[in-house]
Amino acid sequence: MSGKIKNYVSVGFFGFLGGGLRCYFNLLWSIYGTFAANIVGCFLLALFTYFFVEYKKVPSWLTTGLTTGLVGAFTTFSTFQLDTLKLLQSNQWLNSSVYFILSLLLGFVFAYFGMRVGVSLGKKVGN
């Protein structure tokens, strides 16, 4: 199987898993499921990215599948924006503002910790 085909199959497979996980989060927690998926996704994307930078022995089809497929389907910027808009339309200005600001701030913080964990794990496994 060629490299491109492996990447497409990997993105499809892991995308199916990521989309299913996000659906599960939304069924469990509604709007907070999107929030949780996006925050966890920030951590996972940074962890995978920096782990793969440090530990170079992972095949590219797997890195593409886990980052673009799994995390890409798991997180959703468009649903985040739509949820914020729905809160605004129902005159929940405070909830909308808190949701928006916490999503951005916690997403950044979790991405930072994901980077730290990814680098640390990559160095441990790589040695």
JSON list of C-alpha atoms in Angstrom, two decimals:
[
{"chain": "A", "resi": 1, "resn": "MET", "atom": "CA", "xyz": [0.00, 0.00, 0.00]},
{"chain": "A", "resi": 2, "resn": "SER", "atom": "CA", "xyz": [1.41, 3.41, -0.95]},
{"chain": "A", "resi": 3, "resn": "GLY", "atom": "CA", "xyz": [2.19, 6.08, 1.65]},
{"chain": "A", "resi": 4, "resn": "LYS", "atom": "CA", "xyz": [-0.67, 8.34, 0.54]},
{"chain": "A", "resi": 5, "resn": "ILE", "atom": "CA", "xyz": [-3.22, 5.54, 0.68]},
{"chain": "A", "resi": 6, "resn": "LYS", "atom": "CA", "xyz": [-2.01, 4.55, 4.17]},
{"chain": "A", "resi": 7, "resn": "ASN", "atom": "CA", "xyz": [-2.46, 8.16, 5.31]},
{"chain": "A", "resi": 8, "resn": "TYR", "atom": "CA", "xyz": [-6.01, 8.33, 3.90]},
{"chain": "A", "resi": 9, "resn": "VAL", "atom": "CA", "xyz": [-6.99, 5.02, 5.50]},
{"chain": "A", "resi": 10, "resn": "SER", "atom": "CA", "xyz": [-5.42, 6.04, 8.80]},
{"chain": "A", "resi": 11, "resn": "VAL", "atom": "CA", "xyz": [-7.20, 9.43, 8.83]},
{"chain": "A", "resi": 12, "resn": "GLY", "atom": "CA", "xyz": [-10.47, 7.70, 7.99]},
{"chain": "A", "resi": 13, "resn": "PHE", "atom": "CA", "xyz": [-10.09, 5.07, 10.71]},
{"chain": "A", "resi": 14, "resn": "PHE", "atom": "CA", "xyz": [-8.94, 7.43, 13.46]},
{"chain": "A", "resi": 15, "resn": "GLY", "atom": "CA", "xyz": [-11.36, 10.12, 12.29]},
{"chain": "A", "resi": 16, "resn": "PHE", "atom": "CA", "xyz": [-14.19, 7.66, 12.80]},
{"chain": "A", "resi": 17, "resn": "LEU", "atom": "CA", "xyz": [-12.97, 7.03, 16.36]},
{"chain": "A", "resi": 18, "resn": "GLY", "atom": "CA", "xyz": [-12.50, 10.75, 17.10]},
{"chain": "A", "resi": 19, "resn": "GLY", "atom": "CA", "xyz": [-15.93, 11.68, 15.76]},
{"chain": "A", "resi": 20, "resn": "GLY", "atom": "CA", "xyz": [-17.50, 8.87, 17.78]},
{"chain": "A", "resi": 21, "resn": "LEU", "atom": "CA", "xyz": [-15.75, 10.04, 20.94]},
{"chain": "A", "resi": 22, "resn": "ARG", "atom": "CA", "xyz": [-16.94, 13.62, 20.42]},
{"chain": "A", "resi": 23, "resn": "CYS", "atom": "CA", "xyz": [-20.48, 12.39, 19.87]},
{"chain": "A", "resi": 24, "resn": "TYR", "atom": "CA", "xyz": [-20.22, 10.40, 23.11]},
{"chain": "A", "resi": 25, "resn": "PHE", "atom": "CA", "xyz": [-18.97, 13.49, 25.00]},
{"chain": "A", "resi": 26, "resn": "ASN", "atom": "CA", "xyz": [-21.87, 15.57, 23.62]},
{"chain": "A", "resi": 27, "resn": "LEU", "atom": "CA", "xyz": [-24.41, 12.93, 24.57]},
{"chain": "A", "resi": 28, "resn": "LEU", "atom": "CA", "xyz": [-23.01, 12.82, 28.09]},
{"chain": "A", "resi": 29, "resn": "TRP", "atom": "CA", "xyz": [-22.60, 16.54, 28.73]},
{"chain": "A", "resi": 30, "resn": "SER", "atom": "CA", "xyz": [-24.33, 18.49, 25.92]},
{"chain": "A", "resi": 31, "resn": "ILE", "atom": "CA", "xyz": [-22.60, 21.86, 25.39]},
{"chain": "A", "resi": 32, "resn": "TYR", "atom": "CA", "xyz": [-20.03, 20.99, 28.06]},
{"chain": "A", "resi": 33, "resn": "GLY", "atom": "CA", "xyz": [-19.13, 17.91, 26.03]},
{"chain": "A", "resi": 34, "resn": "THR", "atom": "CA", "xyz": [-17.89, 20.14, 23.22]},
{"chain": "A", "resi": 35, "resn": "PHE", "atom": "CA", "xyz": [-15.95, 22.17, 25.75]},
{"chain": "A", "resi": 36, "resn": "ALA", "atom": "CA", "xyz": [-14.39, 19.04, 27.29]},
{"chain": "A", "resi": 37, "resn": "ALA", "atom": "CA", "xyz": [-13.57, 17.55, 23.87]},
{"chain": "A", "resi": 38, "resn": "ASN", "atom": "CA", "xyz": [-11.85, 20.73, 22.75]},
{"chain": "A", "resi": 39, "resn": "ILE", "atom": "CA", "xyz": [-9.79, 21.05, 25.94]},
{"chain": "A", "resi": 40, "resn": "VAL", "atom": "CA", "xyz": [-8.77, 17.38, 25.91]},
{"chain": "A", "resi": 41, "resn": "GLY", "atom": "CA", "xyz": [-8.04, 17.71, 22.19]},
{"chain": "A", "resi": 42, "resn": "CYS", "atom": "CA", "xyz": [-5.68, 20.65, 22.82]},
{"chain": "A", "resi": 43, "resn": "PHE", "atom": "CA", "xyz": [-3.74, 18.49, 25.27]},
{"chain": "A", "resi": 44, "resn": "LEU", "atom": "CA", "xyz": [-3.69, 15.44, 22.97]},
{"chain": "A", "resi": 45, "resn": "LEU", "atom": "CA", "xyz": [-2.65, 17.32, 19.82]},
{"chain": "A", "resi": 46, "resn": "ALA", "atom": "CA", "xyz": [0.27, 18.98, 21.59]},
{"chain": "A", "resi": 47, "resn": "LEU", "atom": "CA", "xyz": [1.22, 15.69, 23.29]},
{"chain": "A", "resi": 48, "resn": "PHE", "atom": "CA", "xyz": [1.18, 13.73, 20.02]},
{"chain": "A", "resi": 49, "resn": "THR", "atom": "CA", "xyz": [2.95, 16.45, 18.05]},
{"chain": "A", "resi": 50, "resn": "TYR", "atom": "CA", "xyz": [5.81, 16.92, 20.50]},
{"chain": "A", "resi": 51, "resn": "PHE", "atom": "CA", "xyz": [6.10, 13.21, 21.24]},
{"chain": "A", "resi": 52, "resn": "PHE", "atom": "CA", "xyz": [6.47, 12.50, 17.52]},
{"chain": "A", "resi": 53, "resn": "VAL", "atom": "CA", "xyz": [9.06, 15.28, 17.20]},
{"chain": "A", "resi": 54, "resn": "GLU", "atom": "CA", "xyz": [11.18, 13.71, 19.97]},
{"chain": "A", "resi": 55, "resn": "TYR", "atom": "CA", "xyz": [10.52, 10.09, 19.08]},
{"chain": "A", "resi": 56, "resn": "LYS", "atom": "CA", "xyz": [10.99, 9.77, 15.36]},
{"chain": "A", "resi": 57, "resn": "LYS", "atom": "CA", "xyz": [10.35, 6.04, 15.04]},
{"chain": "A", "resi": 58, "resn": "VAL", "atom": "CA", "xyz": [6.57, 6.33, 14.60]},
{"chain": "A", "resi": 59, "resn": "PRO", "atom": "CA", "xyz": [5.41, 5.79, 11.01]},
{"chain": "A", "resi": 60, "resn": "SER", "atom": "CA", "xyz": [3.98, 8.86, 9.28]},
{"chain": "A", "resi": 61, "resn": "TRP", "atom": "CA", "xyz": [0.62, 7.17, 8.58]},
{"chain": "A", "resi": 62, "resn": "LEU", "atom": "CA", "xyz": [0.15, 6.71, 12.35]},
{"chain": "A", "resi": 63, "resn": "THR", "atom": "CA", "xyz": [1.13, 10.29, 13.22]},
{"chain": "A", "resi": 64, "resn": "THR", "atom": "CA", "xyz": [-1.22, 11.60, 10.53]},
{"chain": "A", "resi": 65, "resn": "GLY", "atom": "CA", "xyz": [-4.03, 9.33, 11.71]},
{"chain": "A", "resi": 66, "resn": "LEU", "atom": "CA", "xyz": [-3.69, 10.28, 15.37]},
{"chain": "A", "resi": 67, "resn": "THR", "atom": "CA", "xyz": [-3.29, 14.03, 14.82]},
{"chain": "A", "resi": 68, "resn": "THR", "atom": "CA", "xyz": [-5.38, 14.85, 11.76]},
{"chain": "A", "resi": 69, "resn": "GLY", "atom": "CA", "xyz": [-7.80, 11.94, 12.07]},
{"chain": "A", "resi": 70, "resn": "LEU", "atom": "CA", "xyz": [-8.40, 11.32, 15.78]},
{"chain": "A", "resi": 71, "resn": "VAL", "atom": "CA", "xyz": [-7.84, 14.78, 17.27]},
{"chain": "A", "resi": 72, "resn": "GLY", "atom": "CA", "xyz": [-9.15, 16.57, 14.17]},
{"chain": "A", "resi": 73, "resn": "ALA", "atom": "CA", "xyz": [-12.46, 14.72, 14.34]},
{"chain": "A", "resi": 74, "resn": "PHE", "atom": "CA", "xyz": [-12.61, 14.81, 18.13]},
{"chain": "A", "resi": 75, "resn": "THR", "atom": "CA", "xyz": [-12.30, 18.58, 18.44]},
{"chain": "A", "resi": 76, "resn": "THR", "atom": "CA", "xyz": [-14.51, 21.10, 16.74]},
{"chain": "A", "resi": 77, "resn": "PHE", "atom": "CA", "xyz": [-13.97, 24.79, 16.31]},
{"chain": "A", "resi": 78, "resn": "SER", "atom": "CA", "xyz": [-17.21, 25.22, 14.40]},
{"chain": "A", "resi": 79, "resn": "THR", "atom": "CA", "xyz": [-19.34, 23.65, 17.15]},
{"chain": "A", "resi": 80, "resn": "PHE", "atom": "CA", "xyz": [-17.53, 25.79, 19.72]},
{"chain": "A", "resi": 81, "resn": "GLN", "atom": "CA", "xyz": [-18.48, 28.90, 17.75]},
{"chain": "A", "resi": 82, "resn": "LEU", "atom": "CA", "xyz": [-22.06, 27.69, 17.24]},
{"chain": "A", "resi": 83, "resn": "ASP", "atom": "CA", "xyz": [-22.47, 26.91, 20.96]},
{"chain": "A", "resi": 84, "resn": "THR", "atom": "CA", "xyz": [-21.20, 30.39, 21.81]},
{"chain": "A", "resi": 85, "resn": "LEU", "atom": "CA", "xyz": [-23.65, 31.91, 19.35]},
{"chain": "A", "resi": 86, "resn": "LYS", "atom": "CA", "xyz": [-26.55, 29.87, 20.75]},
{"chain": "A", "resi": 87, "resn": "LEU", "atom": "CA", "xyz": [-25.77, 31.14, 24.24]},
{"chain": "A", "resi": 88, "resn": "LEU", "atom": "CA", "xyz": [-25.70, 34.71, 22.94]},
{"chain": "A", "resi": 89, "resn": "GLN", "atom": "CA", "xyz": [-29.01, 34.26, 21.12]},
{"chain": "A", "resi": 90, "resn": "SER", "atom": "CA", "xyz": [-30.64, 33.03, 24.32]},
{"chain": "A", "resi": 91, "resn": "ASN", "atom": "CA", "xyz": [-29.36, 36.15, 26.12]},
{"chain": "A", "resi": 92, "resn": "GLN", "atom": "CA", "xyz": [-26.89, 34.19, 28.24]},
{"chain": "A", "resi": 93, "resn": "TRP", "atom": "CA", "xyz": [-24.16, 36.78, 27.86]},
{"chain": "A", "resi": 94, "resn": "LEU", "atom": "CA", "xyz": [-22.26, 35.81, 30.98]},
{"chain": "A", "resi": 95, "resn": "ASN", "atom": "CA", "xyz": [-22.33, 32.08, 30.16]},
{"chain": "A", "resi": 96, "resn": "SER", "atom": "CA", "xyz": [-21.33, 32.82, 26.58]},
{"chain": "A", "resi": 97, "resn": "SER", "atom": "CA", "xyz": [-18.41, 34.99, 27.70]},
{"chain": "A", "resi": 98, "resn": "VAL", "atom": "CA", "xyz": [-17.23, 32.46, 30.28]},
{"chain": "A", "resi": 99, "resn": "TYR", "atom": "CA", "xyz": [-17.52, 29.61, 27.76]},
{"chain": "A", "resi": 100, "resn": "PHE", "atom": "CA", "xyz": [-15.57, 31.57, 25.13]},
{"chain": "A", "resi": 101, "resn": "ILE", "atom": "CA", "xyz": [-12.81, 32.81, 27.43]},
{"chain": "A", "resi": 102, "resn": "LEU", "atom": "CA", "xyz": [-12.37, 29.51, 29.32]},
{"chain": "A", "resi": 103, "resn": "SER", "atom": "CA", "xyz": [-12.20, 27.59, 26.05]},
{"chain": "A", "resi": 104, "resn": "LEU", "atom": "CA", "xyz": [-9.39, 29.80, 24.79]},
{"chain": "A", "resi": 105, "resn": "LEU", "atom": "CA", "xyz": [-7.44, 30.03, 28.05]},
{"chain": "A", "resi": 106, "resn": "LEU", "atom": "CA", "xyz": [-7.78, 26.41, 29.14]},
{"chain": "A", "resi": 107, "resn": "GLY", "atom": "CA", "xyz": [-7.11, 25.24, 25.58]},
{"chain": "A", "resi": 108, "resn": "PHE", "atom": "CA", "xyz": [-3.82, 27.10, 25.66]},
{"chain": "A", "resi": 109, "resn": "VAL", "atom": "CA", "xyz": [-2.92, 25.82, 29.13]},
{"chain": "A", "resi": 110, "resn": "PHE", "atom": "CA", "xyz": [-3.74, 22.22, 28.22]},
{"chain": "A", "resi": 111, "resn": "ALA", "atom": "CA", "xyz": [-1.77, 22.52, 24.96]},
{"chain": "A", "resi": 112, "resn": "TYR", "atom": "CA", "xyz": [1.19, 23.73, 27.01]},
{"chain": "A", "resi": 113, "resn": "PHE", "atom": "CA", "xyz": [0.96, 20.75, 29.37]},
{"chain": "A", "resi": 114, "resn": "GLY", "atom": "CA", "xyz": [0.49, 18.41, 26.41]},
{"chain": "A", "resi": 115, "resn": "MET", "atom": "CA", "xyz": [3.70, 19.79, 24.92]},
{"chain": "A", "resi": 116, "resn": "ARG", "atom": "CA", "xyz": [5.59, 19.25, 28.18]},
{"chain": "A", "resi": 117, "resn": "VAL", "atom": "CA", "xyz": [4.31, 15.68, 28.56]},
{"chain": "A", "resi": 118, "resn": "GLY", "atom": "CA", "xyz": [4.96, 14.91, 24.88]},
{"chain": "A", "resi": 119, "resn": "VAL", "atom": "CA", "xyz": [8.56, 16.12, 25.02]},
{"chain": "A", "resi": 120, "resn": "SER", "atom": "CA", "xyz": [9.19, 14.25, 28.27]},
{"chain": "A", "resi": 121, "resn": "LEU", "atom": "CA", "xyz": [7.67, 10.99, 27.00]},
{"chain": "A", "resi": 122, "resn": "GLY", "atom": "CA", "xyz": [9.44, 11.30, 23.66]},
{"chain": "A", "resi": 123, "resn": "LYS", "atom": "CA", "xyz": [12.81, 11.67, 25.34]},
{"chain": "A", "resi": 124, "resn": "LYS", "atom": "CA", "xyz": [12.17, 8.76, 27.73]},
{"chain": "A", "resi": 125, "resn": "VAL", "atom": "CA", "xyz": [10.96, 6.38, 25.04]},
{"chain": "A", "resi": 126, "resn": "GLY", "atom": "CA", "xyz": [13.56, 7.57, 22.53]},
{"chain": "A", "resi": 127, "resn": "ASN", "atom": "CA", "xyz": [16.51, 6.73, 24.79]}
]
